[in-house]
Short mmCIF file of C-alpha atoms and ligand atoms in Angstrom, two decimals:
data_model
loop_
_atom_site.label_atom_id
_atom_site.label_comp_id
_atom_site.label_asym_id
_atom_site.label_seq_id
_atom_site.Cartn_x
_atom_site.Cartn_y
_atom_site.Cartn_z
CA MET F 118 7.95 -24.85 -2.66
CA SER F 119 4.22 -24.43 -2.03
CA ILE F 120 2.58 -21.06 -1.48
CA ALA F 121 1.53 -22.11 2.01
CA THR F 122 5.14 -22.94 2.88
CA ASN F 123 6.42 -19.66 1.45
CA LEU F 124 3.84 -17.72 3.47
CA GLN F 125 4.66 -19.56 6.64
CA LYS F 126 8.40 -19.04 6.18
CA ILE F 127 8.03 -15.31 5.62
CA LYS F 128 5.53 -14.87 8.45
CA SER F 129 7.83 -16.64 10.89
CA THR F 130 10.49 -13.97 10.28
CA LEU F 131 8.15 -10.98 10.67
CA PRO F 132 7.83 -9.15 14.00
CA GLU F 133 4.34 -9.28 15.47
CA ASN F 134 3.52 -5.67 14.61
CA VAL F 135 4.31 -6.11 10.90
CA THR F 136 1.45 -6.83 8.49
CA LEU F 137 2.12 -8.95 5.42
CA VAL F 138 0.41 -7.87 2.23
CA ALA F 139 0.53 -10.74 -0.27
CA VAL F 140 1.04 -9.04 -3.63
CA SER F 141 -0.98 -11.14 -6.04
CA LYS F 142 -0.95 -9.00 -9.20
CA THR F 143 -0.99 -10.98 -12.48
CA LYS F 144 -1.74 -14.22 -10.60
CA PRO F 145 -4.99 -16.13 -11.21
CA VAL F 146 -7.68 -16.57 -8.53
CA SER F 147 -6.75 -20.26 -8.18
CA THR F 148 -3.28 -19.21 -7.04
CA LEU F 149 -4.64 -16.61 -4.62
CA MET F 150 -6.96 -19.26 -3.20
CA GLN F 151 -3.94 -21.31 -2.16
CA ALA F 152 -2.85 -18.41 0.04
CA TYR F 153 -6.44 -17.93 1.24
CA ASP F 154 -6.75 -21.59 2.16
CA ALA F 155 -3.49 -21.28 4.09
CA GLY F 156 -5.26 -18.63 6.19
CA HIS F 157 -4.03 -15.47 4.50
CA ARG F 158 -6.51 -12.59 4.16
CA VAL F 159 -4.57 -9.49 3.05
CA PHE F 160 -3.91 -9.15 -0.67
CA GLY F 161 -2.33 -6.37 -2.72
CA GLU F 162 -3.08 -5.55 -6.34
CA ASN F 163 -1.81 -2.76 -8.57
CA LYS F 164 -4.56 -2.59 -11.20
CA VAL F 165 -8.12 -1.62 -10.29
CA GLN F 166 -9.91 -3.80 -12.87
CA GLU F 167 -7.93 -6.85 -11.86
CA MET F 168 -8.61 -6.26 -8.16
CA VAL F 169 -12.35 -5.77 -8.78
CA ALA F 170 -12.55 -9.00 -10.78
CA LYS F 171 -10.81 -10.94 -8.02
CA TRP F 172 -12.92 -9.31 -5.31
CA GLU F 173 -16.09 -10.38 -7.15
CA GLU F 174 -14.93 -13.96 -7.40
CA MET F 175 -13.30 -14.52 -4.04
CA PRO F 176 -14.53 -14.84 -0.42
CA LYS F 177 -15.67 -11.57 1.11
CA ASP F 178 -13.49 -11.63 4.24
CA ILE F 179 -10.41 -10.63 2.23
CA GLN F 180 -8.84 -7.22 2.80
CA TRP F 181 -7.93 -5.75 -0.58
CA HIS F 182 -5.07 -3.25 -0.76
CA MET F 183 -4.51 -1.08 -3.82
CA ILE F 184 -0.74 -0.71 -4.03
CA GLY F 185 -0.32 0.65 -7.56
CA HIS F 186 -0.34 4.10 -9.08
CA LEU F 187 -3.97 5.15 -9.14
CA GLN F 188 -5.88 7.17 -11.71
CA ARG F 189 -8.71 9.28 -10.38
CA ASN F 190 -11.28 7.93 -12.81
CA LYS F 191 -10.75 4.38 -11.47
CA VAL F 192 -11.42 5.11 -7.80
CA LYS F 193 -15.18 4.65 -8.16
CA TYR F 194 -14.85 0.99 -9.14
CA MET F 195 -13.25 -0.07 -5.86
CA ALA F 196 -14.66 2.49 -3.39
CA GLU F 197 -17.20 -0.02 -2.11
CA PHE F 198 -14.68 -2.52 -0.81
CA VAL F 199 -11.03 -1.42 -0.89
CA SER F 200 -9.50 -1.66 2.55
CA LEU F 201 -6.33 0.43 2.13
CA ILE F 202 -4.98 2.57 -0.71
CA HIS F 203 -1.17 2.75 -0.56
CA GLY F 204 -0.28 5.04 -3.46
CA VAL F 205 -1.98 8.36 -2.76
CA ASP F 206 0.23 11.13 -4.11
CA SER F 207 -1.96 14.22 -4.45
CA LEU F 208 -4.75 16.17 -2.79
CA LYS F 209 -6.75 15.86 -6.01
CA LEU F 210 -6.69 12.08 -5.75
CA LEU F 211 -7.54 12.21 -2.06
CA LYS F 212 -10.56 14.40 -2.84
CA GLU F 213 -11.81 11.90 -5.40
CA ILE F 214 -11.38 9.01 -2.94
CA ASP F 215 -13.29 11.06 -0.35
CA LYS F 216 -16.10 11.73 -2.82
CA GLN F 217 -16.46 8.08 -3.80
CA ALA F 218 -16.18 6.85 -0.20
CA LYS F 219 -19.00 9.19 0.76
CA LYS F 220 -21.30 7.57 -1.82
CA HIS F 221 -20.79 4.30 0.03
CA LYS F 222 -21.11 5.96 3.45
CA ARG F 223 -17.68 4.80 4.48
CA VAL F 224 -14.23 6.09 5.37
CA ILE F 225 -11.38 4.80 3.21
CA ASP F 226 -7.95 4.47 4.81
CA CYS F 227 -5.09 5.83 2.72
CA LEU F 228 -1.30 5.97 2.78
CA LEU F 229 0.58 8.87 1.25
CA GLN F 230 3.24 7.68 -1.15
CA ILE F 231 6.60 9.35 -0.65
CA HIS F 232 9.25 9.44 -3.34
CA ILE F 233 12.39 8.08 -1.68
CA ALA F 234 14.18 6.37 -4.60
CA THR F 235 16.75 7.89 -6.89
CA GLU F 236 14.74 6.76 -9.93
CA ASP F 237 12.42 9.39 -11.42
CA THR F 238 10.13 6.66 -12.68
CA LYS F 239 8.82 5.97 -9.20
CA PHE F 240 5.86 7.98 -7.96
CA GLY F 241 5.32 9.90 -4.77
CA MET F 242 5.46 13.24 -3.02
CA ASP F 243 8.41 14.93 -1.39
CA GLU F 244 8.49 16.14 2.20
CA GLU F 245 7.37 19.65 1.38
CA GLU F 246 4.39 18.44 -0.65
CA VAL F 247 3.27 16.18 2.20
CA ASN F 248 3.46 19.01 4.71
CA MET F 249 1.50 21.27 2.38
CA LEU F 250 -1.17 18.63 1.80
CA LEU F 251 -1.64 17.70 5.45
CA GLY F 252 -1.64 21.33 6.54
CA SER F 253 -4.17 22.52 3.96
CA VAL F 254 -7.73 23.65 4.69
CA ASP F 255 -8.98 21.47 1.83
CA PHE F 256 -7.53 18.39 3.47
CA ALA F 257 -9.03 19.25 6.86
CA MET F 258 -12.50 19.24 5.26
CA LEU F 259 -12.33 15.68 3.96
CA GLN F 260 -14.46 13.42 6.14
CA ASN F 261 -14.53 10.17 4.22
CA ILE F 262 -10.83 9.46 4.02
CA LYS F 263 -8.28 8.89 6.73
CA VAL F 264 -4.53 9.13 6.22
CA VAL F 265 -3.19 6.28 8.34
CA GLY F 266 0.42 6.23 7.22
CA LEU F 267 3.10 6.51 4.56
CA MET F 268 4.33 4.23 1.78
CA GLY F 269 7.58 4.23 -0.13
CA MET F 270 9.61 2.17 -2.59
CA ALA F 271 13.38 2.13 -2.38
CA THR F 272 15.69 2.28 -5.38
CA PHE F 273 16.03 -1.01 -7.25
CA THR F 274 19.68 -1.71 -6.43
CA ASP F 275 22.00 -4.21 -4.73
CA ASP F 276 23.46 -1.40 -2.65
CA GLN F 277 22.09 -2.23 0.81
CA GLU F 278 23.36 1.02 2.32
CA GLN F 279 21.50 3.04 -0.29
CA ILE F 280 18.26 1.15 0.40
CA LYS F 281 18.73 1.58 4.14
CA LYS F 282 19.33 5.29 3.76
CA GLU F 283 16.08 5.68 1.81
CA PHE F 284 14.02 3.65 4.29
CA LEU F 285 15.49 5.57 7.24
CA PHE F 286 14.57 8.82 5.54
CA LEU F 287 10.97 7.63 5.23
CA LYS F 288 10.93 6.47 8.86
CA ALA F 289 12.18 9.85 10.03
CA LEU F 290 9.48 11.63 8.05
CA TYR F 291 6.89 9.25 9.51
CA ASP F 292 8.11 9.97 13.04
CA ASN F 293 8.06 13.72 12.42
CA LEU F 294 4.48 13.59 11.18
CA GLN F 295 3.25 11.76 14.29
CA GLU F 296 2.41 15.07 15.92
CA MET F 297 0.05 15.87 13.01
CA ASN F 298 -2.79 14.15 14.81
CA THR F 299 -6.09 15.39 13.37
CA ALA F 300 -9.55 13.95 12.72
CA ASN F 301 -8.51 12.50 9.37
CA CYS F 302 -4.80 11.95 9.91
CA ASP F 303 -3.49 9.47 12.43
CA LEU F 304 -0.34 7.65 11.38
CA SER F 305 0.07 4.04 12.45
CA THR F 306 1.25 2.34 9.26
CA LEU F 307 4.59 2.53 7.51
CA SER F 308 4.39 0.51 4.30
CA MET F 309 7.87 -0.28 3.04
CA GLY F 310 9.65 -3.41 1.91
CA MET F 311 9.17 -5.88 -0.96
CA SER F 312 10.59 -9.35 -1.67
CA GLY F 313 14.12 -8.07 -2.23
CA ASP F 314 14.39 -5.57 0.59
CA TYR F 315 11.80 -6.28 3.29
CA GLN F 316 14.35 -7.42 5.86
CA ILE F 317 16.13 -4.07 5.61
CA ALA F 318 12.76 -2.31 5.72
CA ILE F 319 11.85 -4.05 8.97
CA GLN F 320 15.18 -3.07 10.53
CA CYS F 321 14.30 0.50 9.56
CA GLY F 322 10.87 0.43 11.23
CA SER F 323 8.43 -0.86 8.60
CA THR F 324 5.02 -1.98 9.91
CA MET F 325 3.72 -3.33 6.59
CA VAL F 326 5.57 -5.27 3.91
CA ARG F 327 4.28 -5.87 0.38
CA ILE F 328 5.61 -9.19 -0.85
CA GLY F 329 4.81 -10.83 -4.18
CA SER F 330 7.41 -12.97 -5.88
CA SER F 331 8.76 -14.55 -2.69
CA ILE F 332 5.26 -15.93 -2.04
CA PHE F 333 3.84 -16.61 -5.50
CA GLY F 334 6.99 -16.97 -7.61
CA ALA F 335 8.07 -14.79 -10.51
CA ARG F 336 5.41 -12.93 -12.44
CA ASN F 337 4.90 -13.51 -16.15
CA TYR F 338 3.45 -10.47 -17.88
C1 PLP G 415 4.76 -5.61 -7.33
C2 PLP G 415 4.87 -4.74 -6.15
C3 PLP G 415 5.36 -5.26 -4.93
C4 PLP G 415 5.85 -6.69 -4.75
O1 PLP G 415 7.03 -6.89 -5.42
P1 PLP G 415 7.88 -8.26 -5.20
O2 PLP G 415 9.26 -7.85 -5.57
O3 PLP G 415 7.30 -9.26 -6.12
O4 PLP G 415 7.76 -8.63 -3.78
C5 PLP G 415 5.39 -4.41 -3.84
N1 PLP G 415 4.98 -3.13 -3.91
C6 PLP G 415 4.51 -2.60 -5.07
C7 PLP G 415 4.07 -1.19 -5.08
C8 PLP G 415 4.45 -3.39 -6.21
O5 PLP G 415 3.98 -2.84 -7.34
#
């Protein structure tokens, strides 16, 4: 099946308010261009160097999302162009993003990553940490970042009920935080769902799905 067909098939099942991030990590520019030529403009990468290289080579109307775990010393390389950072899991990282965004006189949109899976290997904050971060004076002072939502990854399992439980937990947290409306926090994006679980995620209130293998095929590392 062609990439254009895969994209079209997935898009036809998504509600209108759900954004599709085409996760293109490990794939060459020629492959991404097939999605671009089919009209797709939102791409997700999990490594900063790889995203920068693709950004340099590809048309400039693409929205680049950083979906991977992010090291502070890498933020500077993408601060000029990144459109949304999904995996923010500390105030320290947020401060670095703010600092680098300021150099480019822009505001960078961020999602806070919440740990909802049973696996310890997955990153993210718990509910208490999020409340502490959003309620802190340090956070209130940041002017070049905006927290626009939450992101989470469910446990890698066939147990649909388990996945659903985790997504519903994230949705409830997202709903609770809606009242936290401040200058740099205004939640409108709930990033949850990948190739294997995006249908469940949408049932649970996702507004942004990150889909790789169902569009581009399996990844070879
Ligand atoms: C790789 C990746 C995806 C996409 O995974 P698929 O199963 O290929 O759809 C989504 N989110 C994150 C954070 C990823 O690293």
